[in-house]
Amino acid sequence: MTAPARVHLIAAARPNFMKVAPLWHALTAAPDFEPVLIHTGQHYDPNMSDAIFADLSLPPPHHHLGVGSGSHAEQTGNVMIAYEQIALAERPDWLIVVGDVNSTLACALVGAKLRIPVVHLEAGLRSGDRAMPEEINRLATDAIADVLWTPSPDGDENLLREGCDPARITNVGNIMLDSFELVRGKIAAAAEPAALGLPERYGVVTLHRPSNVDHPFALGALVAALVVAQARLPLVFPVHPRTAQRLATMGLDKRLAQHGVVLTDPLPYVRFMSLVAGSAAAITDSGGIQEETTYLGIPCLTLRDNTERPITITQGTNRLVTSDTLAAALDQALATPRSAQPRPVHWDGQTAARCVADLRRRNA
Ligand code: UD1
């Protein structure tokens, strides 16, 4: 019997963990694979990391690179230096990177240069906006990865348009929703809205994109728009550390609280999804929440000029808004009765199984 194929699975930042967990569990259950979990340490606050690992029944990582925060070059470079040591020592048969964070690109670069076959899970997404650091990470990772696992057909189309060999591409579907299904029962039992004292109808807010929170003018306008929205729909806002720093510097956290917005620390996955699942609407600049609300049929107002997830608009519940158009869009979303929409193809909680089947086929 041949030895199982060793697979390095890279986890780095909050949105990665929901993509890694289902794959970790599926690879662990497969006798022909030996997964090794590596955490780069890009996110390190307990609620941004350890608590989500616990929610998704991920074990402590085999390797923790402890890289932490820094400029883009520092973070990317430090992950490369640290991961290279492990890749050289363990020489995995496969390296799987997920999403679009700095650690995704850093590890993909290391793998490609060591000629370790690299798989990118969540390949092909494009916002067309190179001012977003994630867009650079996506373009560069997809250019050097050997296998491109896409979440939706627009991902395949983008890659083919860029001249990618179709043999590299497999549409596996949206793995985030595997995580939702994995802990659906726990999410239903969490009762987070009641624990936070929220009324029956409320909205969930998240903001962390540099384009929204790093510029005082943009952040001030967004906070003013949230105050107006709060008068229509009581809001709960789990605040990302980056955003918390900026709000506190400008005294805007107090302003939101004075108007009744419930501010919390970032929440672990189950508690956060309990909030989203019970909400009347989400107001966000996150990528994952655009997808989760599409899956759940909840209106999502995305505070961005573009999205790398257009399927959430064409087939889902998502709409792009600005601080100027938020209030009217919220009125419209709340006035529109919800209708059951068919979910995008392969957004079904079975993506990890398709990933393992594809890896097995390519491994043979
Ligand atoms: C990163 C990803 C982004 C993803 C987001 C999800 C990149 C380029 N960006 O952005 O794509 O949507 O994660 O959250 O990879 N900080 C803490 N504790 C932590 C992590 C960060 O306090 O656990 C603070 C630090 O001050 C840090 C800042 O937040 O400098 C920003 O963190 P960073 O990892 O650079 O980027 P994110 O904004 O989290």
Short mmCIF file of C-alpha atoms and ligand atoms in Angstrom, two decimals:
data_model
loop_
_atom_site.label_atom_id
_atom_site.label_comp_id
_atom_site.label_asym_id
_atom_site.label_seq_id
_atom_site.Cartn_x
_atom_site.Cartn_y
_atom_site.Cartn_z
CA MET A 1 0.00 0.00 0.00
CA THR A 2 1.36 3.44 -0.92
CA ALA A 3 1.83 6.05 1.80
CA PRO A 4 -0.94 8.63 2.11
CA ALA A 5 -0.29 11.88 0.26
CA ARG A 6 0.82 14.60 2.66
CA VAL A 7 -1.26 17.77 2.27
CA HIS A 8 -0.32 21.09 3.82
CA LEU A 9 -3.42 23.12 4.56
CA ILE A 10 -2.82 26.80 5.28
CA ALA A 11 -5.03 28.79 7.67
CA ALA A 12 -4.19 32.40 8.42
CA ALA A 13 -7.00 34.82 9.02
CA ARG A 14 -10.60 34.71 10.19
CA PRO A 15 -12.30 34.13 6.82
CA ASN A 16 -9.88 31.27 6.06
CA PHE A 17 -10.98 29.09 8.94
CA MET A 18 -14.49 28.44 7.55
CA LYS A 19 -12.87 27.38 4.27
CA VAL A 20 -10.20 25.18 5.84
CA ALA A 21 -12.36 23.35 8.42
CA PRO A 22 -14.60 21.30 6.08
CA LEU A 23 -11.59 20.34 3.98
CA TRP A 24 -9.61 19.39 7.08
CA HIS A 25 -12.40 17.10 8.25
CA ALA A 26 -12.87 15.54 4.80
CA LEU A 27 -9.13 14.94 4.29
CA THR A 28 -8.78 13.52 7.79
CA ALA A 29 -11.50 10.99 6.99
CA ALA A 30 -9.79 9.96 3.73
CA PRO A 31 -7.21 7.16 4.24
CA ASP A 32 -5.20 8.19 1.18
CA PHE A 33 -4.45 11.69 2.52
CA GLU A 34 -2.50 12.92 5.51
CA PRO A 35 -3.46 16.55 6.16
CA VAL A 36 -1.14 18.85 8.10
CA LEU A 37 -2.69 22.03 9.48
CA ILE A 38 -0.54 25.16 9.44
CA HIS A 39 -1.64 28.48 11.01
CA THR A 40 0.42 31.46 9.89
CA GLY A 41 -0.79 33.61 12.80
CA GLN A 42 -2.00 36.49 10.58
CA HIS A 43 -5.00 36.71 12.90
CA TYR A 44 -4.22 36.05 16.54
CA ASP A 45 -6.93 37.65 18.75
CA PRO A 46 -8.81 34.80 20.51
CA ASN A 47 -12.17 35.67 18.92
CA MET A 48 -10.57 36.03 15.48
CA SER A 49 -8.77 32.70 15.67
CA ASP A 50 -8.85 30.19 18.56
CA ALA A 51 -12.58 30.49 19.22
CA ILE A 52 -13.34 29.88 15.55
CA PHE A 53 -11.04 26.85 15.54
CA ALA A 54 -13.03 25.51 18.51
CA ASP A 55 -16.40 26.28 16.87
CA LEU A 56 -15.42 24.34 13.76
CA SER A 57 -13.80 21.45 15.71
CA LEU A 58 -10.40 22.18 14.22
CA PRO A 59 -7.53 20.75 16.29
CA PRO A 60 -4.64 22.97 17.34
CA PRO A 61 -2.48 23.46 14.24
CA HIS A 62 0.53 21.19 13.73
CA HIS A 63 2.59 24.31 13.06
CA HIS A 64 1.92 27.88 14.19
CA LEU A 65 4.09 30.44 12.41
CA GLY A 66 3.14 33.30 14.78
CA VAL A 67 3.63 35.93 12.11
CA GLY A 68 1.11 38.51 13.36
CA SER A 69 0.41 41.96 11.91
CA GLY A 70 2.60 44.26 9.84
CA SER A 71 2.75 46.08 6.53
CA HIS A 72 1.83 44.03 3.48
CA ALA A 73 5.49 43.40 2.65
CA GLU A 74 6.36 42.50 6.23
CA GLN A 75 3.42 40.16 6.65
CA THR A 76 3.84 38.47 3.26
CA GLY A 77 7.61 38.23 3.62
CA ASN A 78 7.50 36.92 7.18
CA VAL A 79 5.00 34.20 6.23
CA MET A 80 7.20 33.19 3.28
CA ILE A 81 10.33 32.95 5.44
CA ALA A 82 8.57 30.95 8.16
CA TYR A 83 6.60 28.63 5.86
CA GLU A 84 9.60 27.86 3.66
CA GLN A 85 11.32 26.14 6.59
CA ILE A 86 8.35 23.84 7.13
CA ALA A 87 7.85 23.14 3.44
CA LEU A 88 11.53 22.24 3.07
CA ALA A 89 11.49 19.99 6.13
CA GLU A 90 8.23 18.19 5.30
CA ARG A 91 8.13 18.30 1.49
CA PRO A 92 4.35 17.86 1.21
CA ASP A 93 2.81 16.24 -1.86
CA TRP A 94 0.24 19.03 -2.06
CA LEU A 95 -0.13 22.53 -0.67
CA ILE A 96 -3.64 23.96 -0.36
CA VAL A 97 -4.12 27.70 0.15
CA VAL A 98 -7.54 29.31 0.54
CA GLY A 99 -9.09 32.73 -0.04
CA ASP A 100 -7.20 35.92 -0.78
CA VAL A 101 -5.31 37.08 2.29
CA ASN A 102 -1.60 37.91 2.38
CA SER A 103 -0.73 34.47 3.79
CA THR A 104 -2.50 32.82 0.81
CA LEU A 105 -0.14 34.45 -1.66
CA ALA A 106 2.91 34.06 0.58
CA CYS A 107 2.55 30.29 0.94
CA ALA A 108 1.60 29.83 -2.73
CA LEU A 109 4.85 31.59 -3.72
CA VAL A 110 6.88 29.32 -1.45
CA GLY A 111 5.19 26.18 -2.80
CA ALA A 112 5.52 27.20 -6.45
CA LYS A 113 9.26 27.90 -6.08
CA LEU A 114 9.86 24.59 -4.29
CA ARG A 115 7.86 22.83 -7.03
CA ILE A 116 5.27 21.62 -4.54
CA PRO A 117 1.92 21.36 -6.37
CA VAL A 118 -0.24 24.27 -5.18
CA VAL A 119 -4.03 24.17 -5.03
CA HIS A 120 -5.99 27.41 -4.63
CA LEU A 121 -9.41 27.00 -3.05
CA GLU A 122 -11.69 29.95 -3.95
CA ALA A 123 -9.86 30.64 -7.20
CA GLY A 124 -11.02 32.87 -10.03
CA LEU A 125 -12.78 35.60 -8.07
CA ARG A 126 -12.08 39.06 -9.45
CA SER A 127 -13.30 42.47 -8.31
CA GLY A 128 -11.40 44.22 -11.11
CA ASP A 129 -10.16 46.65 -8.45
CA ARG A 130 -6.40 46.54 -8.01
CA ALA A 131 -6.60 49.03 -5.16
CA MET A 132 -7.79 46.09 -3.06
CA PRO A 133 -4.84 44.15 -1.64
CA GLU A 134 -6.93 40.98 -1.92
CA GLU A 135 -7.28 41.45 -5.71
CA ILE A 136 -3.50 41.43 -6.07
CA ASN A 137 -3.35 38.32 -3.89
CA ARG A 138 -6.00 36.60 -6.03
CA LEU A 139 -4.38 37.43 -9.37
CA ALA A 140 -0.91 36.41 -8.26
CA THR A 141 -2.03 33.22 -6.48
CA ASP A 142 -4.10 32.04 -9.43
CA ALA A 143 -1.22 32.76 -11.83
CA ILE A 144 1.12 30.37 -9.99
CA ALA A 145 -1.21 27.72 -8.54
CA ASP A 146 -1.33 24.36 -10.32
CA VAL A 147 -4.95 23.59 -9.44
CA LEU A 148 -7.73 26.18 -9.29
CA TRP A 149 -10.85 25.26 -7.31
CA THR A 150 -13.56 27.80 -8.11
CA PRO A 151 -16.71 28.54 -6.07
CA SER A 152 -18.94 29.61 -8.97
CA PRO A 153 -18.99 29.64 -12.80
CA ASP A 154 -17.91 33.31 -12.97
CA GLY A 155 -14.63 32.16 -11.41
CA ASP A 156 -14.09 29.66 -14.26
CA GLU A 157 -14.94 32.36 -16.82
CA ASN A 158 -12.45 34.83 -15.33
CA LEU A 159 -9.67 32.25 -15.35
CA LEU A 160 -10.38 31.12 -18.91
CA ARG A 161 -10.44 34.75 -20.05
CA GLU A 162 -7.00 35.18 -18.49
CA GLY A 163 -5.75 32.28 -20.64
CA CYS A 164 -5.72 29.60 -17.96
CA ASP A 165 -5.53 25.95 -19.08
CA PRO A 166 -9.01 24.47 -18.43
CA ALA A 167 -7.36 21.31 -17.04
CA ARG A 168 -6.23 23.33 -14.02
CA ILE A 169 -9.79 24.39 -13.13
CA THR A 170 -12.48 22.50 -11.19
CA ASN A 171 -15.69 24.14 -10.03
CA VAL A 172 -16.05 22.66 -6.55
CA GLY A 173 -18.61 25.12 -5.16
CA ASN A 174 -18.65 27.31 -2.10
CA ILE A 175 -16.95 25.67 0.85
CA MET A 176 -18.01 28.37 3.36
CA LEU A 177 -21.45 26.82 3.29
CA ASP A 178 -20.07 23.42 4.26
CA SER A 179 -18.98 25.08 7.51
CA PHE A 180 -22.46 26.51 8.00
CA GLU A 181 -24.00 23.07 7.53
CA LEU A 182 -21.36 21.49 9.78
CA VAL A 183 -22.55 23.55 12.76
CA ARG A 184 -26.11 24.44 11.72
CA GLY A 185 -27.48 22.90 14.91
CA LYS A 186 -25.09 24.86 17.13
CA ILE A 187 -25.95 28.06 15.26
CA ALA A 188 -29.67 27.47 15.78
CA ALA A 189 -29.08 26.80 19.49
CA ALA A 190 -26.82 29.81 20.09
CA ALA A 191 -29.61 32.42 20.54
CA GLU A 192 -27.08 35.22 20.25
CA PRO A 193 -29.68 37.93 19.40
CA ALA A 194 -31.46 37.32 22.73
CA ALA A 195 -28.14 37.16 24.61
CA LEU A 196 -27.31 40.63 23.27
CA GLY A 197 -30.80 41.94 24.10
CA LEU A 198 -31.69 42.64 20.48
CA PRO A 199 -35.28 43.18 19.37
CA GLU A 200 -37.11 40.77 17.05
CA ARG A 201 -36.04 42.73 13.96
CA TYR A 202 -32.46 43.92 13.75
CA GLY A 203 -29.61 44.29 11.29
CA VAL A 204 -25.99 43.09 11.49
CA VAL A 205 -23.11 45.38 10.51
CA THR A 206 -19.47 44.54 9.78
CA LEU A 207 -16.80 46.82 8.31
CA HIS A 208 -13.09 46.25 7.97
CA ARG A 209 -11.93 47.08 4.43
CA PRO A 210 -9.11 49.64 4.42
CA SER A 211 -11.01 51.65 1.77
CA ASN A 212 -13.89 52.09 4.23
CA VAL A 213 -12.21 52.35 7.60
CA ASP A 214 -8.70 53.74 7.05
CA HIS A 215 -9.78 57.13 5.68
CA PRO A 216 -11.38 59.44 8.27
CA PHE A 217 -13.68 61.06 5.69
CA ALA A 218 -15.00 57.71 4.41
CA LEU A 219 -15.39 56.30 7.92
CA GLY A 220 -17.16 59.45 9.15
CA ALA A 221 -19.64 59.26 6.24
CA LEU A 222 -20.27 55.58 6.91
CA VAL A 223 -20.91 56.17 10.59
CA ALA A 224 -23.36 58.98 9.71
CA ALA A 225 -25.13 56.56 7.34
CA LEU A 226 -25.28 53.87 10.03
CA VAL A 227 -26.84 56.35 12.45
CA VAL A 228 -29.59 57.00 9.87
CA ALA A 229 -29.98 53.25 9.26
CA GLN A 230 -30.21 52.60 13.02
CA ALA A 231 -33.36 54.77 13.12
CA ARG A 232 -34.96 52.35 10.64
CA LEU A 233 -33.58 49.05 11.93
CA PRO A 234 -31.76 48.52 15.26
CA LEU A 235 -28.21 47.50 14.48
CA VAL A 236 -25.62 45.23 16.09
CA PHE A 237 -22.01 45.79 15.02
CA PRO A 238 -19.27 43.29 15.97
CA VAL A 239 -16.20 45.45 15.40
CA HIS A 240 -13.01 44.16 13.72
CA PRO A 241 -9.83 45.26 15.57
CA ARG A 242 -8.68 47.38 12.62
CA THR A 243 -12.03 49.22 12.65
CA ALA A 244 -12.11 49.48 16.45
CA GLN A 245 -8.81 51.36 16.41
CA ARG A 246 -10.03 53.81 13.77
CA LEU A 247 -13.44 54.39 15.39
CA ALA A 248 -11.87 55.02 18.80
CA THR A 249 -9.34 57.48 17.37
CA MET A 250 -12.17 59.56 15.91
CA GLY A 251 -14.58 59.12 18.85
CA LEU A 252 -17.05 57.50 16.45
CA ASP A 253 -17.61 54.42 18.60
CA LYS A 254 -19.25 56.64 21.22
CA ARG A 255 -21.40 58.30 18.58
CA LEU A 256 -22.70 54.94 17.35
CA ALA A 257 -23.37 53.76 20.90
CA GLN A 258 -25.19 56.99 21.78
CA HIS A 259 -27.56 56.36 18.90
CA GLY A 260 -28.27 52.84 20.13
CA VAL A 261 -26.04 50.74 17.86
CA VAL A 262 -24.95 47.67 19.87
CA LEU A 263 -21.16 47.41 19.54
CA THR A 264 -19.43 44.14 20.41
CA ASP A 265 -15.99 42.61 20.05
CA PRO A 266 -15.54 40.38 17.01
CA LEU A 267 -17.60 37.25 17.61
CA PRO A 268 -16.66 33.62 17.07
CA TYR A 269 -18.26 31.85 14.11
CA VAL A 270 -21.27 30.19 15.73
CA ARG A 271 -22.34 33.28 17.69
CA PHE A 272 -21.83 35.50 14.66
CA MET A 273 -23.78 33.24 12.31
CA SER A 274 -26.55 33.08 14.91
CA LEU A 275 -26.78 36.87 14.58
CA VAL A 276 -26.73 36.78 10.77
CA ALA A 277 -29.26 33.94 10.50
CA GLY A 278 -31.75 35.83 12.70
CA SER A 279 -31.26 39.23 11.07
CA ALA A 280 -33.58 41.22 8.83
CA ALA A 281 -30.61 42.53 6.82
CA ALA A 282 -26.81 42.64 6.80
CA ILE A 283 -24.76 45.77 6.10
CA THR A 284 -21.18 44.81 5.37
CA ASP A 285 -17.99 45.06 3.34
CA SER A 286 -17.07 41.40 3.94
CA GLY A 287 -16.83 38.88 1.12
CA GLY A 288 -18.04 35.90 3.10
CA ILE A 289 -21.16 37.61 4.43
CA GLN A 290 -22.29 38.41 0.87
CA GLU A 291 -22.21 34.64 0.27
CA GLU A 292 -23.73 33.53 3.56
CA THR A 293 -26.68 35.89 3.17
CA THR A 294 -27.22 34.67 -0.39
CA TYR A 295 -27.35 31.13 1.00
CA LEU A 296 -29.77 32.14 3.75
CA GLY A 297 -31.93 34.46 1.60
CA ILE A 298 -31.23 37.50 3.78
CA PRO A 299 -30.90 40.96 2.17
CA CYS A 300 -27.28 42.11 2.13
CA LEU A 301 -26.22 45.70 1.51
CA THR A 302 -22.54 45.75 0.61
CA LEU A 303 -20.65 48.97 1.22
CA ARG A 304 -18.29 48.65 -1.73
CA ASP A 305 -17.97 49.92 -5.30
CA ASN A 306 -17.53 46.40 -6.66
CA THR A 307 -17.62 42.78 -5.65
CA GLU A 308 -15.53 39.76 -6.62
CA ARG A 309 -18.66 37.73 -5.89
CA PRO A 310 -21.11 38.98 -8.58
CA ILE A 311 -23.17 35.80 -8.30
CA THR A 312 -24.40 37.10 -4.93
CA ILE A 313 -26.02 39.96 -6.87
CA THR A 314 -27.24 38.13 -9.97
CA GLN A 315 -28.50 35.04 -8.14
CA GLY A 316 -28.64 36.23 -4.59
CA THR A 317 -29.76 38.86 -2.21
CA ASN A 318 -26.79 41.22 -2.41
CA ARG A 319 -26.75 44.83 -3.52
CA LEU A 320 -23.84 47.29 -3.69
CA VAL A 321 -24.46 50.54 -1.81
CA THR A 322 -22.62 53.67 -0.67
CA SER A 323 -23.03 55.73 2.47
CA ASP A 324 -25.34 57.96 0.39
CA THR A 325 -27.59 55.18 -0.87
CA LEU A 326 -27.64 52.94 2.21
CA ALA A 327 -30.82 54.31 3.83
CA ALA A 328 -32.97 54.07 0.68
CA ALA A 329 -31.62 50.60 -0.10
CA LEU A 330 -32.39 49.47 3.44
CA ASP A 331 -35.95 50.82 3.20
CA GLN A 332 -36.41 48.93 -0.02
CA ALA A 333 -34.90 45.70 1.33
CA LEU A 334 -37.11 45.79 4.42
CA ALA A 335 -40.24 46.51 2.36
CA THR A 336 -39.63 43.68 -0.11
CA PRO A 337 -41.11 40.33 0.93
CA ARG A 338 -38.54 37.55 0.95
CA SER A 339 -38.91 34.99 -1.79
CA ALA A 340 -37.09 31.66 -1.89
CA GLN A 341 -34.37 31.88 -4.54
CA PRO A 342 -32.61 28.83 -5.98
CA ARG A 343 -29.07 28.72 -4.58
CA PRO A 344 -26.10 28.89 -6.94
CA VAL A 345 -24.93 25.51 -8.24
CA HIS A 346 -22.68 23.60 -5.79
CA TRP A 347 -23.57 25.90 -2.88
CA ASP A 348 -24.86 22.88 -1.07
CA GLY A 349 -22.58 21.94 1.84
CA GLN A 350 -20.88 19.23 -0.26
CA THR A 351 -17.88 21.18 -1.54
CA ALA A 352 -15.25 19.53 0.65
CA ALA A 353 -16.23 16.09 -0.73
CA ARG A 354 -15.81 17.43 -4.29
CA CYS A 355 -12.40 18.86 -3.35
CA VAL A 356 -11.20 15.51 -1.99
CA ALA A 357 -12.50 13.67 -5.07
CA ASP A 358 -10.70 16.12 -7.38
CA LEU A 359 -7.47 15.92 -5.39
CA ARG A 360 -7.64 12.10 -5.48
CA ARG A 361 -8.10 12.15 -9.26
CA ARG A 362 -5.14 14.50 -9.70
CA ASN A 363 -3.03 12.58 -7.18
CA ALA A 364 -3.44 9.26 -9.01
C1 UD1 B 1 -7.31 40.56 6.57
C2 UD1 B 1 -7.29 40.28 5.08
C3 UD1 B 1 -8.67 40.55 4.50
C4 UD1 B 1 -9.75 39.79 5.24
C5 UD1 B 1 -9.65 40.16 6.71
C6 UD1 B 1 -10.69 39.47 7.53
C7 UD1 B 1 -5.21 40.72 3.86
C8 UD1 B 1 -4.56 41.64 2.93
N1 UD1 B 1 -6.37 41.15 4.39
O1 UD1 B 1 -7.56 41.94 6.75
O2 UD1 B 1 -8.68 40.12 3.15
O3 UD1 B 1 -11.00 40.13 4.73
O4 UD1 B 1 -8.34 39.79 7.18
O5 UD1 B 1 -10.66 39.92 8.84
O6 UD1 B 1 -4.70 39.65 4.11
N2 UD1 B 1 -5.50 42.85 14.30
C9 UD1 B 1 -5.71 42.51 15.61
N3 UD1 B 1 -5.91 41.19 15.92
C10 UD1 B 1 -5.90 40.21 14.98
C11 UD1 B 1 -5.66 40.57 13.63
C12 UD1 B 1 -5.47 41.89 13.31
O7 UD1 B 1 -5.74 43.35 16.47
O8 UD1 B 1 -6.10 39.04 15.33
C13 UD1 B 1 -5.34 44.28 13.94
C14 UD1 B 1 -3.90 44.72 13.83
O9 UD1 B 1 -3.80 46.01 14.30
C15 UD1 B 1 -3.66 44.71 12.34
C16 UD1 B 1 -5.01 45.08 11.79
O10 UD1 B 1 -5.95 44.52 12.70
O11 UD1 B 1 -2.65 45.58 11.96
C17 UD1 B 1 -5.26 44.56 10.42
O12 UD1 B 1 -5.01 43.15 10.36
P1 UD1 B 1 -4.49 42.47 9.00
O13 UD1 B 1 -4.32 41.01 9.21
O14 UD1 B 1 -3.35 43.24 8.46
O15 UD1 B 1 -5.64 42.72 7.97
P2 UD1 B 1 -7.20 42.64 8.14
O16 UD1 B 1 -7.75 44.01 8.06
O17 UD1 B 1 -7.61 41.77 9.29
#
